[in-house]
Amino acid sequence: MGNAFDLRAGLGQVRDAAGAWRFIREFFEHWSRPLRDGDGCDEAEIRRAEQRLGIVLPEVLRHGYRLCGQRDDLRRQMRLLLPHELRLDAEGKVLVYQEEHEYVIEVGTRLTGQADPPVVWRAPDPMTEWEPYLPSVSWAWVEMALSESMGEEALFDILWWDAAGVAEVERRFERLAVPGYLYAPEPGRNTGTRWFGGHDVLLRDDGSYACARCRTKAALTWLHETLPGEWVVHPEG
């Protein structure tokens, strides 16, 4: 059965939170597991977290938790915290809701009073400054769905590449409409992550290497045969 969902068109239509939720539903349906009962956190759980922290969660963050906050496939690399794990930074201005699985970085949203506020990251040291990450919580949920899908190891690989490999990706695949952001934990490691996509192929350019996630094993085989460079996870192709 073919894949009727077009990653490029879907991301191109993410202009607000409603577009983000629409994309996430379709992405889960075609690339992972469709949303189902039990994927979301219940309202009482969210309210208990708010009472404990003495805040009201930004509305878009609350909606994300209600929609899919219980899904294990959002806790592979950058782990989505459960409501009872949410925490504030020392100044009480940033709500931390995500952390790298080895606790290399933490991600949070500024408590600006906006429904869909900007997202920031830092090394887990209270002395470090928060750095800009993504323009809104809704885009952060989209990025989370894309990046955490890389945890499907049978359909995932890492490519160490050179200029030829980068040029081939730029020639064969379309740049996806995901805002540029610094994914790497070390400032200056790259100038910004880029996403590319094609039929059944999703690529994240992290600088000296790319992370690839395919929808099918056939697409991954084709990718191994198409892109030059050193494949890490499935070196046999």
Coordinates of C-alpha atoms in Angstrom, one line a residue:
M1 CA 0.0 0.0 0.0
G2 CA 1.4 3.4 -0.9
N3 CA 1.8 6.3 1.4
A4 CA -0.6 9.0 0.6
F5 CA 0.8 11.4 3.3
D6 CA 3.1 14.0 1.9
L7 CA 5.7 15.1 4.5
R8 CA 6.6 18.2 2.5
A9 CA 3.0 19.4 2.0
G10 CA 2.1 18.6 5.6
L11 CA 4.9 20.6 7.1
G12 CA 4.3 23.4 4.7
Q13 CA 0.8 23.8 6.2
V14 CA 2.0 24.2 9.8
R15 CA 1.3 27.8 10.4
D16 CA -0.3 27.7 13.8
A17 CA -1.0 25.2 16.6
A18 CA -4.0 23.7 14.8
G19 CA -1.8 23.0 11.8
A20 CA 0.8 21.4 14.1
W21 CA -1.7 19.0 15.7
R22 CA -3.1 18.1 12.3
F23 CA 0.5 17.3 11.0
I24 CA 1.3 15.3 14.2
R25 CA -1.9 13.2 13.8
E26 CA -1.1 12.4 10.2
F27 CA 2.6 11.7 10.9
F28 CA 1.8 9.3 13.6
E29 CA -0.8 7.5 11.4
H30 CA 1.5 7.0 8.4
W31 CA 5.0 6.8 10.0
S32 CA 4.5 5.3 13.4
R33 CA 1.3 4.3 15.3
P34 CA -2.0 6.2 15.0
L35 CA -3.2 8.1 18.0
R36 CA -5.4 6.1 20.3
D37 CA -7.2 6.2 23.6
G38 CA -4.6 6.3 26.4
D39 CA -2.0 8.3 24.5
G40 CA -2.9 11.5 26.3
C41 CA -2.6 12.6 29.9
D42 CA -5.8 13.2 31.7
E43 CA -6.8 16.7 32.9
A44 CA -6.5 15.8 36.6
E45 CA -2.9 14.8 36.1
I46 CA -2.1 18.1 34.4
R47 CA -3.9 20.1 37.1
R48 CA -2.0 18.4 39.8
A49 CA 1.3 19.4 38.1
E50 CA 0.0 23.0 37.9
Q51 CA -0.9 23.0 41.5
R52 CA 2.5 21.6 42.5
L53 CA 4.3 24.2 40.5
G54 CA 2.0 27.1 41.2
I55 CA 1.5 28.0 37.5
V56 CA -0.9 27.4 34.7
L57 CA 0.8 25.5 31.8
P58 CA 0.7 27.3 28.4
E59 CA -2.4 26.2 26.6
V60 CA -0.5 24.6 23.7
L61 CA 1.7 22.6 26.1
R62 CA -1.4 21.4 27.9
H63 CA -3.0 20.4 24.6
G64 CA 0.0 18.4 23.6
Y65 CA 0.0 16.5 26.9
R66 CA -3.7 15.8 26.5
L67 CA -3.2 14.6 22.9
C68 CA -0.1 12.4 23.2
G69 CA 1.8 13.0 26.4
Q70 CA 1.8 9.4 27.5
R71 CA 3.3 8.0 24.3
D72 CA 6.5 6.1 24.9
D73 CA 7.8 6.9 21.4
L74 CA 8.2 10.5 22.5
R75 CA 10.8 9.4 25.1
R76 CA 13.6 7.9 23.1
Q77 CA 16.3 10.6 22.7
M78 CA 14.9 13.8 24.0
R79 CA 12.6 12.5 26.7
L80 CA 9.2 14.2 27.2
L81 CA 8.7 14.6 30.9
L82 CA 5.5 13.4 32.4
P83 CA 3.4 16.0 34.2
H84 CA 4.6 14.9 37.6
E85 CA 8.2 15.4 36.4
L86 CA 7.8 19.0 35.1
R87 CA 10.0 21.5 36.9
L88 CA 10.8 25.2 36.9
D89 CA 14.2 26.7 36.6
A90 CA 15.7 28.5 39.6
E91 CA 14.2 31.8 38.6
G92 CA 10.7 30.3 38.0
K93 CA 10.7 31.8 34.5
V94 CA 11.2 28.6 32.3
L95 CA 9.2 25.4 32.6
V96 CA 11.4 22.4 31.8
Y97 CA 9.4 19.7 29.9
Q98 CA 12.0 17.7 28.0
E99 CA 15.5 16.4 28.6
E100 CA 18.1 14.5 26.6
H101 CA 18.1 10.8 27.7
E102 CA 21.7 11.1 29.1
Y103 CA 20.8 14.5 30.6
V104 CA 23.1 16.4 28.2
I105 CA 20.6 19.2 27.6
E106 CA 17.2 20.2 28.9
V107 CA 14.4 22.0 27.0
G108 CA 11.8 24.3 28.3
T109 CA 9.4 27.1 27.5
R110 CA 9.4 30.6 28.8
L111 CA 6.4 31.5 30.9
T112 CA 5.4 34.6 29.0
G113 CA 1.6 34.3 29.4
Q114 CA 1.3 33.4 25.7
A115 CA -0.7 30.3 24.7
D116 CA 2.2 29.2 22.4
P117 CA 5.4 30.7 23.8
P118 CA 9.0 30.3 22.5
V119 CA 11.1 27.3 23.4
V120 CA 14.7 27.4 24.8
W121 CA 17.4 24.9 25.8
R122 CA 20.6 24.8 27.9
A123 CA 23.1 22.5 29.4
P124 CA 21.7 21.2 32.8
D125 CA 23.6 23.7 34.8
P126 CA 21.8 26.5 36.6
M127 CA 24.7 28.8 35.8
T128 CA 24.3 28.4 32.0
E129 CA 22.1 30.7 30.0
W130 CA 19.0 29.6 28.2
E131 CA 19.5 29.6 24.4
P132 CA 16.8 30.0 21.7
Y133 CA 15.6 26.7 20.3
L134 CA 12.3 26.9 18.5
P135 CA 9.8 29.7 17.9
S136 CA 6.9 28.1 19.6
V137 CA 5.7 25.1 21.6
S138 CA 3.6 23.9 18.7
W139 CA 6.7 23.7 16.5
A140 CA 8.5 22.0 19.3
W141 CA 5.9 19.2 19.3
V142 CA 6.2 18.8 15.6
E143 CA 10.0 18.6 15.9
M144 CA 9.6 16.1 18.8
A145 CA 7.4 13.8 16.6
L146 CA 9.9 13.9 13.8
S147 CA 13.1 13.5 15.9
E148 CA 11.8 10.8 18.2
S149 CA 10.6 8.8 15.2
M150 CA 14.4 8.1 14.7
G151 CA 14.1 5.6 17.5
E152 CA 12.7 3.0 15.1
E153 CA 16.2 1.4 14.7
A154 CA 15.2 -1.0 11.9
L155 CA 14.2 2.0 9.8
F156 CA 16.9 4.4 11.0
D157 CA 20.5 5.1 10.2
I158 CA 23.3 7.7 10.7
L159 CA 25.4 8.8 7.8
W160 CA 28.8 10.4 8.2
W161 CA 29.1 12.5 5.2
D162 CA 31.3 14.9 3.3
A163 CA 30.6 17.7 0.9
A164 CA 29.6 15.3 -1.8
G165 CA 27.0 13.6 0.4
V166 CA 25.5 17.0 1.4
A167 CA 25.3 18.1 -2.2
E168 CA 23.6 14.9 -3.2
V169 CA 21.0 15.3 -0.5
E170 CA 20.4 18.9 -1.6
R171 CA 20.0 17.7 -5.1
R172 CA 17.7 14.7 -4.5
F173 CA 15.6 15.9 -1.6
E174 CA 13.5 19.0 -0.8
R175 CA 14.2 21.1 2.2
L176 CA 11.3 20.7 4.7
A177 CA 9.6 23.7 6.2
V178 CA 10.9 23.2 9.7
P179 CA 12.3 26.3 11.4
G180 CA 16.1 26.3 11.7
Y181 CA 17.4 25.5 15.2
L182 CA 20.5 24.4 17.0
Y183 CA 20.0 20.7 17.8
A184 CA 23.6 19.9 18.9
P185 CA 24.2 20.2 22.6
E186 CA 27.5 22.1 22.2
P187 CA 27.1 25.8 21.1
G188 CA 28.8 26.3 17.7
R189 CA 28.8 22.7 16.7
N190 CA 26.6 23.6 13.8
T191 CA 24.8 26.6 12.5
G192 CA 21.4 25.1 12.5
T193 CA 19.6 21.8 11.9
R194 CA 18.0 21.3 8.5
W195 CA 15.4 18.8 7.5
F196 CA 15.0 17.2 4.1
G197 CA 12.4 14.7 2.8
G198 CA 11.2 12.7 -0.1
H199 CA 8.9 9.8 -0.7
D200 CA 9.2 7.6 2.4
V201 CA 12.5 9.3 3.5
L202 CA 13.2 11.8 6.3
L203 CA 16.6 13.3 6.8
R204 CA 17.9 15.5 9.6
D205 CA 21.2 17.4 8.8
D206 CA 23.1 17.8 12.1
G207 CA 26.3 19.1 10.5
S208 CA 29.0 16.5 10.0
Y209 CA 26.4 13.7 9.9
A210 CA 22.8 13.1 9.0
C211 CA 20.1 11.1 10.8
A212 CA 17.9 9.2 8.4
R213 CA 14.5 7.7 9.1
C214 CA 12.6 5.8 6.4
R215 CA 9.0 4.7 6.4
T216 CA 9.8 1.3 4.9
K217 CA 12.8 -1.1 4.7
A218 CA 12.8 -0.8 0.9
A219 CA 13.2 3.0 1.2
L220 CA 16.1 2.5 3.6
T221 CA 17.8 0.1 1.2
W222 CA 17.3 2.6 -1.6
L223 CA 18.8 5.4 0.6
H224 CA 21.9 3.2 1.4
E225 CA 22.4 2.7 -2.3
T226 CA 21.9 6.3 -3.2
L227 CA 23.8 8.5 -0.8
P228 CA 27.6 8.4 -0.6
G229 CA 29.3 8.2 2.9
E230 CA 29.7 5.9 5.9
W231 CA 26.5 4.4 7.2
V232 CA 26.8 3.6 10.9
V233 CA 23.7 1.6 12.2
H234 CA 23.4 -0.7 9.2
P235 CA 26.8 -0.6 7.6
E236 CA 26.0 -3.6 5.4
G237 CA 23.3 -1.6 3.8

